[in-house]
Amino acid sequence: MSQNKKIIIAIDGFSSTGKSTLAKHLAKEIGYVYVDTGAMYRTVAYYAMKQGFIDENHFDKEGLISDLDKINLSFKFNASLGYSEIFLNGKNVESFIRSIEVSNMVSKVARISAVREKLVEQQQMMSIEKGIVMDGRDIGTVVFPQAELKLFMTASAEKRAHRRYKEMIDNGVKIEYESVLENVTSRDHLDTTRADSPLVKAADAIEIDNSDMTVEQTYALAINLVKEKL
Ligand code: DC
């Protein structure tokens, strides 16, 4: 699709609502840069776990905060995949950050204001050129309140857990559906109730509940909204 006007597209919403699938597809179609901000929070959580700052029983927040300057996050475009992968201090960590262990810790790390400040600043820097599709939880509310198009994705917790469960089983991960559902609902709770930048729909965001929609239907709806803006 050719267009002159470049905009910022902010996609927020609950986990496993297909935000990143949609964002990647939209970015590819209109030639925009896609940024997965969840990957940034996951990478900080992964770093905290590796350094022993966090596990199920303890969290040394001060230790992590004092180490934030040592965490360098970057994205590199992988042409064969068609999207960017995240690097932690020069190392590709894509294959580590989607595990259930990281998923279980990430909300605790994402609550820390010092972590959010660092990542939001980096995210805002990425928009200098516009032409960006960014997905996360606070993109339309905090990172880019001026975004020209804001989508807010929802779906029932059970549908979302089924999607995540299927994805993990297809990737050879041994896991029970109940523990995926438990992770989805506990992250919903933590993400919507945290003091700093809770997950909330921006007043001017368009809500898409895709509980009973296919990936293709969700995309068809969204690309029309994008076309209206361009
Ligand atoms: O989109 P995801 O499931 O990969 O995100 C992982 C976690 O990071 C999620 O539980 C909430 C947090 N997150 C956030 O607080 N703010 C963002 N902009 C993106 C993700």
Short mmCIF file of C-alpha atoms and ligand atoms in Angstrom, two decimals:
data_model
loop_
_atom_site.label_atom_id
_atom_site.label_comp_id
_atom_site.label_asym_id
_atom_site.label_seq_id
_atom_site.Cartn_x
_atom_site.Cartn_y
_atom_site.Cartn_z
CA MET A 1 0.00 0.00 0.00
CA SER A 2 1.45 3.39 -0.88
CA GLN A 3 0.79 6.43 1.24
CA ASN A 4 2.45 9.73 2.03
CA LYS A 5 1.25 10.49 5.50
CA LYS A 6 3.07 8.52 8.20
CA ILE A 7 1.34 7.91 11.49
CA ILE A 8 1.83 6.15 14.82
CA ILE A 9 -0.36 3.13 15.45
CA ALA A 10 -0.66 2.13 19.12
CA ILE A 11 -2.00 -1.34 19.90
CA ASP A 12 -2.74 -2.05 23.55
CA GLY A 13 -4.70 -4.70 25.32
CA PHE A 14 -4.71 -7.88 27.34
CA SER A 15 -2.16 -10.64 26.89
CA SER A 16 -2.83 -13.22 24.16
CA THR A 17 -5.35 -11.10 22.28
CA GLY A 18 -3.22 -11.34 19.15
CA LYS A 19 -1.72 -7.85 19.47
CA SER A 20 1.68 -8.79 18.12
CA THR A 21 0.30 -10.93 15.27
CA LEU A 22 -1.90 -8.03 14.23
CA ALA A 23 0.82 -5.42 14.68
CA LYS A 24 3.35 -7.41 12.62
CA HIS A 25 0.84 -7.97 9.83
CA LEU A 26 -0.19 -4.31 9.70
CA ALA A 27 3.42 -3.13 9.75
CA LYS A 28 4.33 -5.46 6.90
CA GLU A 29 1.34 -4.40 4.80
CA ILE A 30 1.99 -0.68 5.09
CA GLY A 31 5.80 -0.81 5.30
CA TYR A 32 6.05 0.40 8.90
CA VAL A 33 8.43 -0.55 11.70
CA TYR A 34 6.94 -2.92 14.26
CA VAL A 35 8.02 -2.63 17.91
CA ASP A 36 7.10 -5.28 20.48
CA THR A 37 7.36 -3.50 23.85
CA GLY A 38 6.35 -6.65 25.76
CA ALA A 39 9.63 -8.15 24.53
CA MET A 40 11.47 -5.27 26.23
CA TYR A 41 9.80 -5.93 29.61
CA ARG A 42 10.34 -9.66 29.16
CA THR A 43 14.03 -9.11 28.45
CA VAL A 44 14.47 -7.03 31.61
CA ALA A 45 12.68 -9.82 33.55
CA TYR A 46 14.96 -12.41 31.94
CA TYR A 47 18.01 -10.35 32.92
CA ALA A 48 16.70 -10.07 36.52
CA MET A 49 16.22 -13.84 36.68
CA LYS A 50 19.68 -14.55 35.25
CA GLN A 51 21.30 -12.20 37.77
CA GLY A 52 19.38 -13.79 40.65
CA PHE A 53 17.44 -10.63 41.45
CA ILE A 54 14.09 -12.39 41.16
CA ASP A 55 12.58 -15.83 41.62
CA GLU A 56 9.28 -17.20 42.95
CA ASN A 57 10.20 -16.36 46.53
CA HIS A 58 12.12 -13.11 46.46
CA PHE A 59 12.65 -9.95 44.47
CA ASP A 60 15.65 -7.69 45.05
CA LYS A 61 14.15 -4.60 43.39
CA GLU A 62 16.98 -2.29 44.44
CA GLY A 63 19.51 -4.70 42.94
CA LEU A 64 17.71 -4.64 39.61
CA ILE A 65 17.24 -0.86 39.67
CA SER A 66 20.94 -0.30 40.32
CA ASP A 67 21.74 -2.59 37.39
CA LEU A 68 19.44 -0.87 34.88
CA ASP A 69 22.32 1.03 33.29
CA LYS A 70 23.94 -2.30 32.44
CA ILE A 71 20.92 -3.41 30.43
CA ASN A 72 21.21 -2.51 26.79
CA LEU A 73 18.23 -3.44 24.63
CA SER A 74 18.22 -3.29 20.86
CA PHE A 75 16.15 -4.62 17.98
CA LYS A 76 17.58 -6.05 14.78
CA PHE A 77 15.49 -6.76 11.72
CA ASN A 78 15.51 -10.42 10.72
CA ALA A 79 14.71 -10.46 7.00
CA SER A 80 13.82 -14.15 6.91
CA LEU A 81 11.27 -13.75 9.71
CA GLY A 82 10.07 -10.37 8.46
CA TYR A 83 10.27 -8.68 11.86
CA SER A 84 12.82 -7.49 14.41
CA GLU A 85 14.30 -9.63 17.17
CA ILE A 86 15.37 -8.33 20.55
CA PHE A 87 18.97 -8.34 21.78
CA LEU A 88 20.18 -8.04 25.37
CA ASN A 89 23.68 -6.60 25.54
CA GLY A 90 24.32 -7.81 22.00
CA LYS A 91 22.86 -11.31 22.45
CA ASN A 92 19.68 -12.47 20.72
CA VAL A 93 17.34 -13.50 23.55
CA GLU A 94 14.15 -14.12 21.55
CA SER A 95 14.20 -17.85 22.31
CA PHE A 96 14.43 -17.30 26.08
CA ILE A 97 11.93 -14.54 26.81
CA ARG A 98 8.67 -16.32 25.88
CA SER A 99 9.01 -19.12 28.47
CA ILE A 100 6.37 -19.61 31.16
CA GLU A 101 9.06 -18.82 33.77
CA VAL A 102 9.66 -15.37 32.29
CA SER A 103 5.89 -14.90 31.80
CA ASN A 104 5.37 -15.59 35.50
CA MET A 105 7.92 -12.95 36.57
CA VAL A 106 7.45 -10.20 34.00
CA SER A 107 4.50 -8.39 35.57
CA LYS A 108 6.45 -7.93 38.81
CA VAL A 109 9.30 -6.34 36.89
CA ALA A 110 6.94 -4.22 34.75
CA ARG A 111 5.48 -2.61 37.90
CA ILE A 112 8.73 -0.90 38.78
CA SER A 113 8.62 2.76 37.79
CA ALA A 114 12.37 2.97 37.15
CA VAL A 115 12.07 0.11 34.67
CA ARG A 116 9.08 1.73 32.95
CA GLU A 117 10.83 5.09 32.73
CA LYS A 118 13.85 3.58 31.03
CA LEU A 119 11.81 1.57 28.54
CA VAL A 120 9.26 4.31 27.78
CA GLU A 121 12.07 6.73 27.01
CA GLN A 122 13.62 4.25 24.59
CA GLN A 123 10.20 3.59 22.99
CA GLN A 124 9.53 7.30 22.49
CA MET A 125 12.91 7.71 20.77
CA MET A 126 11.86 5.13 18.20
CA SER A 127 9.05 7.33 16.90
CA ILE A 128 11.22 10.13 15.60
CA GLU A 129 10.63 8.89 12.06
CA LYS A 130 6.94 7.97 12.65
CA GLY A 131 5.71 5.10 10.49
CA ILE A 132 5.57 2.85 13.53
CA VAL A 133 3.26 0.14 14.87
CA MET A 134 3.91 -0.43 18.57
CA ASP A 135 2.14 -2.92 20.79
CA GLY A 136 2.01 -3.13 24.58
CA ARG A 137 -0.12 -2.01 27.50
CA ASP A 138 0.47 1.74 27.81
CA ILE A 139 1.30 2.80 24.27
CA GLY A 140 -1.87 4.85 23.64
CA THR A 141 -1.99 6.21 27.19
CA VAL A 142 1.63 6.93 28.16
CA VAL A 143 4.15 6.29 25.39
CA PHE A 144 2.26 7.95 22.52
CA PRO A 145 -0.88 9.71 23.81
CA GLN A 146 -0.76 11.60 20.48
CA ALA A 147 -0.89 8.42 18.34
CA GLU A 148 -3.17 8.90 15.34
CA LEU A 149 -4.70 5.43 15.66
CA LYS A 150 -5.18 3.53 18.91
CA LEU A 151 -6.54 0.01 19.08
CA PHE A 152 -7.45 -1.73 22.33
CA MET A 153 -7.67 -5.52 22.12
CA THR A 154 -9.71 -7.72 24.42
CA ALA A 155 -11.02 -11.30 24.49
CA SER A 156 -12.27 -13.62 27.21
CA ALA A 157 -9.59 -15.07 29.53
CA GLU A 158 -10.54 -18.64 28.51
CA LYS A 159 -10.18 -17.93 24.79
CA ARG A 160 -6.86 -16.22 25.38
CA ALA A 161 -5.55 -19.08 27.53
CA HIS A 162 -6.59 -21.59 24.86
CA ARG A 163 -4.69 -19.64 22.22
CA ARG A 164 -1.54 -19.39 24.33
CA TYR A 165 -1.83 -23.07 25.34
CA LYS A 166 -2.13 -24.20 21.72
CA GLU A 167 0.82 -22.02 20.70
CA MET A 168 2.99 -23.54 23.44
CA ILE A 169 1.95 -27.13 22.70
CA ASP A 170 2.61 -26.53 18.99
CA ASN A 171 6.08 -25.30 19.96
CA GLY A 172 6.72 -28.52 21.90
CA VAL A 173 6.35 -26.98 25.39
CA LYS A 174 4.87 -29.38 27.97
CA ILE A 175 2.28 -27.45 29.93
CA GLU A 176 -1.19 -27.83 31.45
CA TYR A 177 -4.04 -25.64 30.21
CA GLU A 178 -4.87 -24.71 33.83
CA SER A 179 -1.45 -23.22 34.47
CA VAL A 180 -1.69 -21.14 31.28
CA LEU A 181 -5.14 -19.87 32.35
CA GLU A 182 -3.75 -19.12 35.80
CA ASN A 183 -0.89 -17.11 34.24
CA VAL A 184 -3.28 -15.20 31.96
CA THR A 185 -5.65 -14.23 34.78
CA SER A 186 -2.94 -13.34 37.27
CA ARG A 187 -1.18 -11.16 34.67
CA ASP A 188 -4.50 -9.45 33.87
CA HIS A 189 -4.86 -8.65 37.54
CA LEU A 190 -1.30 -7.38 37.97
CA ASP A 191 -1.34 -5.40 34.72
CA THR A 192 -4.66 -3.66 35.40
CA THR A 193 -4.08 -2.90 39.08
CA ARG A 194 -0.47 -1.68 39.13
CA ALA A 195 -0.01 1.92 40.28
CA ASP A 196 2.26 3.03 37.43
CA SER A 197 0.72 2.99 33.92
CA PRO A 198 -1.92 0.30 34.48
CA LEU A 199 -3.43 -1.40 31.47
CA VAL A 200 -6.40 0.79 30.62
CA LYS A 201 -8.16 1.69 27.40
CA ALA A 202 -7.33 5.22 26.25
CA ALA A 203 -10.46 7.37 25.88
CA ASP A 204 -9.87 7.69 22.13
CA ALA A 205 -8.94 4.04 21.50
CA ILE A 206 -11.10 1.74 19.40
CA GLU A 207 -11.88 -1.48 21.24
CA ILE A 208 -11.72 -4.79 19.39
CA ASP A 209 -13.07 -7.83 21.23
CA ASN A 210 -11.86 -10.77 19.16
CA SER A 211 -13.14 -13.61 21.39
CA ASP A 212 -15.12 -14.91 18.44
CA MET A 213 -13.05 -13.54 15.59
CA THR A 214 -10.36 -15.25 13.57
CA VAL A 215 -6.92 -13.72 13.07
CA GLU A 216 -7.97 -12.83 9.51
CA GLN A 217 -11.19 -11.14 10.64
CA THR A 218 -9.29 -9.11 13.24
CA TYR A 219 -6.78 -8.05 10.60
CA ALA A 220 -9.50 -7.12 8.08
CA LEU A 221 -11.17 -4.89 10.65
CA ALA A 222 -7.90 -3.22 11.67
CA ILE A 223 -6.52 -2.60 8.20
CA ASN A 224 -9.72 -0.75 7.31
CA LEU A 225 -9.27 1.48 10.33
CA VAL A 226 -5.67 2.11 9.28
CA LYS A 227 -6.71 2.97 5.71
CA GLU A 228 -9.20 5.51 7.03
CA LYS A 229 -6.35 7.28 8.83
CA LEU A 230 -3.80 7.29 6.02
O1 DC B 1 2.82 -8.43 25.52
P1 DC B 1 3.55 -9.42 26.44
O2 DC B 1 2.64 -10.48 27.00
O3 DC B 1 4.76 -10.00 25.81
O4 DC B 1 4.04 -8.50 27.67
C1 DC B 1 4.72 -9.05 28.75
C2 DC B 1 4.43 -8.29 30.03
O5 DC B 1 5.03 -6.99 29.99
C3 DC B 1 2.97 -8.08 30.36
O6 DC B 1 2.54 -8.93 31.39
C4 DC B 1 2.85 -6.64 30.80
C5 DC B 1 4.17 -6.02 30.52
N1 DC B 1 4.10 -4.89 29.58
C6 DC B 1 3.88 -3.64 30.10
O7 DC B 1 3.71 -3.49 31.30
N2 DC B 1 3.88 -2.56 29.27
C7 DC B 1 4.05 -2.71 27.95
N3 DC B 1 4.05 -1.64 27.16
C8 DC B 1 4.24 -4.01 27.40
C9 DC B 1 4.23 -5.07 28.24
#
